[in-house]
mmCIF file of C-alpha atoms and ligand atoms in Angstrom:
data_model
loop_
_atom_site.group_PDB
_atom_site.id
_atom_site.type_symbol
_atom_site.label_atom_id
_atom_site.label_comp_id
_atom_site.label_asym_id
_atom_site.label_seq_id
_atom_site.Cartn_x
_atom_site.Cartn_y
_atom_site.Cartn_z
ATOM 1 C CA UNK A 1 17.648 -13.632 -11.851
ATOM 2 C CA UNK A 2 18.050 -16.974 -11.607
ATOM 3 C CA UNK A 3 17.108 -19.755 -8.713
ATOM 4 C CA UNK A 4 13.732 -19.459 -7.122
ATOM 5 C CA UNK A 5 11.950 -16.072 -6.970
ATOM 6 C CA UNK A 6 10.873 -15.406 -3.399
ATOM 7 C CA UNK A 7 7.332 -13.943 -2.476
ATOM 8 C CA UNK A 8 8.651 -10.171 -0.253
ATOM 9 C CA UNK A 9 6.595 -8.470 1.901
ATOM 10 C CA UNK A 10 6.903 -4.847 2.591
ATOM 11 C CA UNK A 11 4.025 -3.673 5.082
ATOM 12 C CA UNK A 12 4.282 -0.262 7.650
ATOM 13 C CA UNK A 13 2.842 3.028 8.225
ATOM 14 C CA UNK A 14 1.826 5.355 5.584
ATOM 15 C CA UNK A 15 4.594 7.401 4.157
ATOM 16 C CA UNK A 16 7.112 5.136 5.517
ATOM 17 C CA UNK A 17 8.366 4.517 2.090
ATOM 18 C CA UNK A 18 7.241 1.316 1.676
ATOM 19 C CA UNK A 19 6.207 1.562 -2.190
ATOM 20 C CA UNK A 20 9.201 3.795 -3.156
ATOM 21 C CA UNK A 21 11.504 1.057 -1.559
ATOM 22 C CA UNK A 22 9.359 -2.027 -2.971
ATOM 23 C CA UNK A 23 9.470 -0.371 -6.604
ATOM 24 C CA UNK A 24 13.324 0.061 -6.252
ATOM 25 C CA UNK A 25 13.809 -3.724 -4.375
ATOM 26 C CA UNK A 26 11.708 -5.004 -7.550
ATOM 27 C CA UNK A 27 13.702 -3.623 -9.908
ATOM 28 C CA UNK A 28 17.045 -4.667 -8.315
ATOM 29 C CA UNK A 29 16.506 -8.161 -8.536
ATOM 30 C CA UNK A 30 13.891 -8.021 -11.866
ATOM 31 C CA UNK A 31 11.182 -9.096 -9.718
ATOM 32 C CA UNK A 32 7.693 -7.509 -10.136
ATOM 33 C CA UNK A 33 5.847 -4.688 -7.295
ATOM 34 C CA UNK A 34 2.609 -5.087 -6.137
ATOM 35 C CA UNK A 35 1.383 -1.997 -4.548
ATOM 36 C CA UNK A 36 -1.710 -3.518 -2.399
ATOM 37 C CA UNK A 37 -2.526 0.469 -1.553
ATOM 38 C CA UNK A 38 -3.377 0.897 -4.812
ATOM 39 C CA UNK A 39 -5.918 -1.975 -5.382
ATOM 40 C CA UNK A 40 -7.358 -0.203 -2.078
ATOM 41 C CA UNK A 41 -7.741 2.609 -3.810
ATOM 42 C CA UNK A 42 -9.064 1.008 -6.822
ATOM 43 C CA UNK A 43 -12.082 0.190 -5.184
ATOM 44 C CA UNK A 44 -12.548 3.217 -3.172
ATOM 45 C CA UNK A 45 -12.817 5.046 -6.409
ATOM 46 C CA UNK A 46 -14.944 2.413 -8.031
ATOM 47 C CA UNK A 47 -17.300 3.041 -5.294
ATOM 48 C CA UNK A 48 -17.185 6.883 -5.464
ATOM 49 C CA UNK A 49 -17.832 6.523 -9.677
ATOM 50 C CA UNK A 50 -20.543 4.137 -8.897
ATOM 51 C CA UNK A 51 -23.048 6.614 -7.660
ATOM 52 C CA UNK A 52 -23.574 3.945 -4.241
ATOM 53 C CA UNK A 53 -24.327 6.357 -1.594
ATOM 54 C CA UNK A 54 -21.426 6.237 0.793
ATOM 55 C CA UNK A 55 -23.147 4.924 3.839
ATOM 56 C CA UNK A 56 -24.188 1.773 1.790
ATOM 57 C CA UNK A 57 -20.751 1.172 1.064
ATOM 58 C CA UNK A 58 -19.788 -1.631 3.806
ATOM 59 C CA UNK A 59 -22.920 -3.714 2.442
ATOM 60 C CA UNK A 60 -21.111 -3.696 -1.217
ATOM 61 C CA UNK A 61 -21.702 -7.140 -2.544
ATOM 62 C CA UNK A 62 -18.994 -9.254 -4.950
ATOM 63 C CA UNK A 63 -21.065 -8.834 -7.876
ATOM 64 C CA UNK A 64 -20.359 -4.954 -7.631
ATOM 65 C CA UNK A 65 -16.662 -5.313 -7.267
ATOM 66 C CA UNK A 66 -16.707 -7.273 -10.317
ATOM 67 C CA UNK A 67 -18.637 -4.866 -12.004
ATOM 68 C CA UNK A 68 -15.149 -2.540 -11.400
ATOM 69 C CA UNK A 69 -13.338 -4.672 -13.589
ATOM 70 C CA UNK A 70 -10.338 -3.641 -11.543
ATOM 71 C CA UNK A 71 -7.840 -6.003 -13.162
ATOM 72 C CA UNK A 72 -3.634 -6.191 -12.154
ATOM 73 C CA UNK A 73 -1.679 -6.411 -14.844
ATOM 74 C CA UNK A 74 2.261 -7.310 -15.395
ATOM 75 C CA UNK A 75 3.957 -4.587 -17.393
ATOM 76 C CA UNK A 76 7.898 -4.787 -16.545
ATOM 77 C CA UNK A 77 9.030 -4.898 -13.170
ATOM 78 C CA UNK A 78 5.622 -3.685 -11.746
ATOM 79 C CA UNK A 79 1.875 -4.852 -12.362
ATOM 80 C CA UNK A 80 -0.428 -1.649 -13.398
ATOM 81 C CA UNK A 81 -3.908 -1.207 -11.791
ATOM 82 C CA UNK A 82 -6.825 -1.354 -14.936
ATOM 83 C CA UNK A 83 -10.091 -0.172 -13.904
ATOM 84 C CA UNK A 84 -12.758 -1.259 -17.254
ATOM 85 C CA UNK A 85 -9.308 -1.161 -19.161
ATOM 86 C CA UNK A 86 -7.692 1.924 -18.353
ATOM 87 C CA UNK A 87 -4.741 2.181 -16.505
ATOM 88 C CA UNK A 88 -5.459 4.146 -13.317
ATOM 89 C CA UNK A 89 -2.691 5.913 -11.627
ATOM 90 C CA UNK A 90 -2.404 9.618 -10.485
ATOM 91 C CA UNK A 91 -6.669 9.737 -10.105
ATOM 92 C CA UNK A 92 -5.977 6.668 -7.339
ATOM 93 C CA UNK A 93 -4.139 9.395 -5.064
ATOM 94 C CA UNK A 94 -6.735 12.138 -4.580
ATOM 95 C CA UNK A 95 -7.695 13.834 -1.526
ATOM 96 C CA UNK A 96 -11.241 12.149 -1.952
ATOM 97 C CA UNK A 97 -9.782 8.843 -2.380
ATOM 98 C CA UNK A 98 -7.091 9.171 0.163
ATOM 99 C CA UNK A 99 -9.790 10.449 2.714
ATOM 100 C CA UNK A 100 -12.282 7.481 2.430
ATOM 101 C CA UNK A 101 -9.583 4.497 1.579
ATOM 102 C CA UNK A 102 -9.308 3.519 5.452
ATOM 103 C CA UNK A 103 -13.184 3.100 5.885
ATOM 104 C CA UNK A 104 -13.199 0.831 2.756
ATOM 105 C CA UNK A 105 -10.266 -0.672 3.858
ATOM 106 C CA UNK A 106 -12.417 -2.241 7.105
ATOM 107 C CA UNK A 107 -15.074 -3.640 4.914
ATOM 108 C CA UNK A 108 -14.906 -7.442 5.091
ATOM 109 C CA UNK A 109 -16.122 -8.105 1.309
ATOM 110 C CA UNK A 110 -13.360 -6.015 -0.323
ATOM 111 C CA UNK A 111 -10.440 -7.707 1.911
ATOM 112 C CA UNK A 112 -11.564 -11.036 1.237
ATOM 113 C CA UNK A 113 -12.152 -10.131 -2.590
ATOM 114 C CA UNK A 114 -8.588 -8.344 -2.434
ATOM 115 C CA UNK A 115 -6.898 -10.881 -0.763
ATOM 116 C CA UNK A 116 -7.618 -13.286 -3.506
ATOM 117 C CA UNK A 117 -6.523 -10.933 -6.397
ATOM 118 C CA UNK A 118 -3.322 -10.123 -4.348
ATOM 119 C CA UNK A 119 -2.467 -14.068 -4.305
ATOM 120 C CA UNK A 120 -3.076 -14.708 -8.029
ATOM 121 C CA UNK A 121 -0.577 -12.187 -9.045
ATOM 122 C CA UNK A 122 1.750 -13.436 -6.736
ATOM 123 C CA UNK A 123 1.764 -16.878 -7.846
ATOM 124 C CA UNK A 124 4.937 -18.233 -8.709
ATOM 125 C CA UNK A 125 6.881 -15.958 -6.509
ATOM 126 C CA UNK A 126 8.978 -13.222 -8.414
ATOM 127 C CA UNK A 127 6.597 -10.310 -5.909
ATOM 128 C CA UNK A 128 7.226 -7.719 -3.648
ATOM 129 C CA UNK A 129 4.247 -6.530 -2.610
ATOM 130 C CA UNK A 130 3.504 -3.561 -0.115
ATOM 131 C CA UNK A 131 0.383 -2.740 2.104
ATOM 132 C CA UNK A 132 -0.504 -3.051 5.665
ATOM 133 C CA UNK A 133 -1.534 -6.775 6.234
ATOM 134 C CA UNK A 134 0.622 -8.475 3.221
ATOM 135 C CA UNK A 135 2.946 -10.393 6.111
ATOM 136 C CA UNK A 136 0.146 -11.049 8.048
ATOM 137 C CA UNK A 137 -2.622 -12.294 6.346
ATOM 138 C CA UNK A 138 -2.250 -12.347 2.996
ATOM 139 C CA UNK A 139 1.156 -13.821 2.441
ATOM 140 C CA UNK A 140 1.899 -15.103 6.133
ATOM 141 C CA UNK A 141 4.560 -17.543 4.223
ATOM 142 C CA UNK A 142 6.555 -15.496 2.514
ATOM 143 C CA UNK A 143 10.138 -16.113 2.071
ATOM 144 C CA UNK A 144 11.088 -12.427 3.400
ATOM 145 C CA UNK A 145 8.925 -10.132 5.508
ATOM 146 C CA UNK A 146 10.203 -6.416 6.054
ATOM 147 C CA UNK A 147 7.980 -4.106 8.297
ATOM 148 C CA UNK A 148 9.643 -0.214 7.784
ATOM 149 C CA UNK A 149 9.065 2.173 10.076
ATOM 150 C CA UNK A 150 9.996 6.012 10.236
ATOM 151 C CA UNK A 151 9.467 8.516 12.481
ATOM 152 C CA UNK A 152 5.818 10.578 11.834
ATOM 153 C CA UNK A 153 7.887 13.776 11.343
ATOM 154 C CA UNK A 154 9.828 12.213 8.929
ATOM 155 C CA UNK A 155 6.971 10.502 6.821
ATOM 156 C CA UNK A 156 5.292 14.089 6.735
ATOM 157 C CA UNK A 157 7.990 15.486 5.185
ATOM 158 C CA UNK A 158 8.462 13.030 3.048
ATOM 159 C CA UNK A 159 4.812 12.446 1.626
ATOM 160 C CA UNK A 160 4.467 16.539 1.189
ATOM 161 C CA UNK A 161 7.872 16.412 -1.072
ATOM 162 C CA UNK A 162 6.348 13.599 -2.853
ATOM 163 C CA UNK A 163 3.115 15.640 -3.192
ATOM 164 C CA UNK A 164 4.330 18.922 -4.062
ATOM 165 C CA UNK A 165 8.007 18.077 -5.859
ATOM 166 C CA UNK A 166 10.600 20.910 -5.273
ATOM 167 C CA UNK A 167 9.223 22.850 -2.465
ATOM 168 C CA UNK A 168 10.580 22.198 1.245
ATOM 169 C CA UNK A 169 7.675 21.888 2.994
ATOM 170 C CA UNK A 170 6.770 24.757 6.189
ATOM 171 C CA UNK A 171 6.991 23.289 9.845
ATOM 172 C CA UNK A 172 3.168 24.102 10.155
ATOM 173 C CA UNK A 173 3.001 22.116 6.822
ATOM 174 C CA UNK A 174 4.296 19.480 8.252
ATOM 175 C CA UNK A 175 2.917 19.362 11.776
ATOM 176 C CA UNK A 176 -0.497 19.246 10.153
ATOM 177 C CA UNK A 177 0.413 16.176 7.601
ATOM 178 C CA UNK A 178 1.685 14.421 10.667
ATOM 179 C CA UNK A 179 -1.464 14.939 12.074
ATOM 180 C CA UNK A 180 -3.089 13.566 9.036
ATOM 181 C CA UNK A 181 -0.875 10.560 9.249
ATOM 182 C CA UNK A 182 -1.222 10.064 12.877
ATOM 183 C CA UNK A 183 -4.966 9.331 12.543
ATOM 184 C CA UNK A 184 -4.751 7.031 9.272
ATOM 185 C CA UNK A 185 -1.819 4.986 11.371
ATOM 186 C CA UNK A 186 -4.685 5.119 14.082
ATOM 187 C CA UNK A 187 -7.312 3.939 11.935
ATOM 188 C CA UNK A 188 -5.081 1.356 10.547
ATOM 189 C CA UNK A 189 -3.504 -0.143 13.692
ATOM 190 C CA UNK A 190 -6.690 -0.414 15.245
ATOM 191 C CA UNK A 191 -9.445 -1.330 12.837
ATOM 192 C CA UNK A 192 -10.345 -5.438 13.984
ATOM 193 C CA UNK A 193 -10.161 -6.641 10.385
ATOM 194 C CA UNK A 194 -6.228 -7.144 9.666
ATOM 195 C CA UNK A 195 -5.135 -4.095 11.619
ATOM 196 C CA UNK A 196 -0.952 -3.022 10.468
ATOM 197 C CA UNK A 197 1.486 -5.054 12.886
ATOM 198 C CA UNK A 198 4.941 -5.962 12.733
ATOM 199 C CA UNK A 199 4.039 -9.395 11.327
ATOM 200 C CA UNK A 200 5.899 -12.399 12.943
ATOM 201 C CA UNK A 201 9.457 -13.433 11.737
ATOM 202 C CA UNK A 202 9.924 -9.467 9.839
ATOM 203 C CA UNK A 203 12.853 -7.696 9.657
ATOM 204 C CA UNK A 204 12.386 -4.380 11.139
ATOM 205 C CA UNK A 205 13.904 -1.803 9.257
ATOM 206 C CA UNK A 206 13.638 2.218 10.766
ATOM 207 C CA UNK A 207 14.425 4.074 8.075
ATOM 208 C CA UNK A 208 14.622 7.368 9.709
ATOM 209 C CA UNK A 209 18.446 7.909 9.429
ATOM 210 C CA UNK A 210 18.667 5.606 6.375
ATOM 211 C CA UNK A 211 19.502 6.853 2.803
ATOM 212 C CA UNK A 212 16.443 5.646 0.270
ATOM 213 C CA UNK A 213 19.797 3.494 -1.318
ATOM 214 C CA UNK A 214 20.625 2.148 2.093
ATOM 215 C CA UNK A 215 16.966 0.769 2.947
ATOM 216 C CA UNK A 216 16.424 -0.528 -0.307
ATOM 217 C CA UNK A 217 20.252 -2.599 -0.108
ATOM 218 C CA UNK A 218 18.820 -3.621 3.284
ATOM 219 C CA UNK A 219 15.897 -5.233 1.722
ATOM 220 C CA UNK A 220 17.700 -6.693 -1.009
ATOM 221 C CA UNK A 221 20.110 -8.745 1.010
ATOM 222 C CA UNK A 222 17.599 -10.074 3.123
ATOM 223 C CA UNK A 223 16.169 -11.296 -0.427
ATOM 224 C CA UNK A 224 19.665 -12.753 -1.556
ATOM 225 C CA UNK A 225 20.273 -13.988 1.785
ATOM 226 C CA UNK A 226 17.595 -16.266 1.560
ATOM 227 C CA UNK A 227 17.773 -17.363 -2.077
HETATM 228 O O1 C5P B 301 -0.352 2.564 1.073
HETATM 229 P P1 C5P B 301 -1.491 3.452 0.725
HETATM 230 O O2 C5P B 301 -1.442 4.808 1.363
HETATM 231 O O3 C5P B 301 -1.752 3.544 -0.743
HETATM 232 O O4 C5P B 301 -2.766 2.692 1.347
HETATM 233 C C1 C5P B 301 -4.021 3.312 1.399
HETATM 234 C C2 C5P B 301 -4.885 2.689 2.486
HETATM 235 O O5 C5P B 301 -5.276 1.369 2.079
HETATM 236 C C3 C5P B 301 -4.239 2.503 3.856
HETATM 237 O O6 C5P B 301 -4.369 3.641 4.686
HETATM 238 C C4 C5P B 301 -5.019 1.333 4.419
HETATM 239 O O7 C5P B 301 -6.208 1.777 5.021
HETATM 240 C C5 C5P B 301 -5.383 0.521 3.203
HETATM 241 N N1 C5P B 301 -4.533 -0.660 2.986
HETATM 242 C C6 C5P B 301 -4.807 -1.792 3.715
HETATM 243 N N2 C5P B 301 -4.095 -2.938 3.500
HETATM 244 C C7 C5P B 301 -3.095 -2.974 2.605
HETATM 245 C C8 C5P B 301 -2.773 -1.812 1.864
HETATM 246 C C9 C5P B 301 -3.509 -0.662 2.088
HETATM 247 O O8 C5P B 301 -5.715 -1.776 4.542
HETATM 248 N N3 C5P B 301 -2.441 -4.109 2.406
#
């Protein structure tokens, strides 16, 4: 790639495919992902390992997210998550994780602390990064904002073939994940501390009726377009 490398945003509603599609966009123009989530995560497991009880964990000073040593680090087209220096992946999606990450994700010490770590990587453009508030408060310049959307039907369907390969997922199965979604979109959209919103000047990309190919072509010619 040559010419400048932009800074992309990619924020919307969990399952809505918004890490699948920034991992793809990444690689398309040899860019690198950021998956915000994921540094979300990070903590809520560092707080989970660290013994804290859990109703101390809004009053988490900086000093203990240091002690976390959750570090992001470039490796191809995508920056790995190191917790003490060990890559963490598949232990970053567990139930207990995945149930606690919107509390943590209200609590004004790790925003601020992520916020910062979000912006270092990014520096010098050559990003897409995905998450909730990455058009609206942490990158409110970037070059190309995308918020994706899907219908909640959809994104249950879609995060239970993710979850369990193969297997087409039951209608009760999937009633009950968009349940499950429902309230994280709820807890998301209305937290007061960088609540998910289309952020201003996005493109809004539904992705219901979309191939994965078409959204992520979508995305890349917005990037093109502007470069
Ligand atoms: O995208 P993922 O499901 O990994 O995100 C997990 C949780 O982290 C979200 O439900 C949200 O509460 C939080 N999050 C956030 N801001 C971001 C990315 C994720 O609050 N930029």
């Amino acid at each position: 790639m040559t010419g400048p490398m932009a800074v992309v945003t990619i924020d919307g509603p969990a399952g809505s495919g918004k890490s699948s599609t920034a991992r793809a966009v990444a690689r398309a123009l040899g860019y690198r992902h950021l998956d915000s989530g994921a540094l979300f995560r990070a903590v809520t497991l560092g707080l989970l390992r660290s013994g804290i009880p859990e109703e101390e964990w809004s009053e988490v000073k900086l000093a203990q997210l240091e002690e976390m040593k959750i570090e992001l680090v470039p490796s191809g087209t995508r920056f790995d998550v190191e917790m003490d220096g060990i890559v963490v992946d598949r232990e970053l999606r567990s139930p207990d994780v995945t149930r606690r990450v919107p509390g943590v994700a209200t609590i004004p010490a790790v925003r601020d602390w992520l916020l910062r770590r979000q912006r270092a990587a990014a520096k010098g453009g050559g990003v897409v990064v995905d998450g909730r508030d990455t058009g609206t408060v942490v990158f409110p310049d970037a070059a190309v904002k995308v918020f994706l959307t899907a219908g909640i039907e959809e994104r249950a369907r879609r995060r239970l073939l993710q979850d369990e390969g193969a297997e087409p997922p039951t209608r009760r199965d999937v009633r009950r994940e968009a349940e499950r979604l429902a309230d994280r979109d709820r807890q998301d959209e209305t937290r007061e501390i960088a609540p998910l919103r289309r952020p201003e000047g996005a493109i809004e990309v539904d992705t219901t009726g979309l191939s994965f190919e078409e959204q992520v072509a979508r995305v890349v010619e917005a990037v093109r377009g502007w470069g």
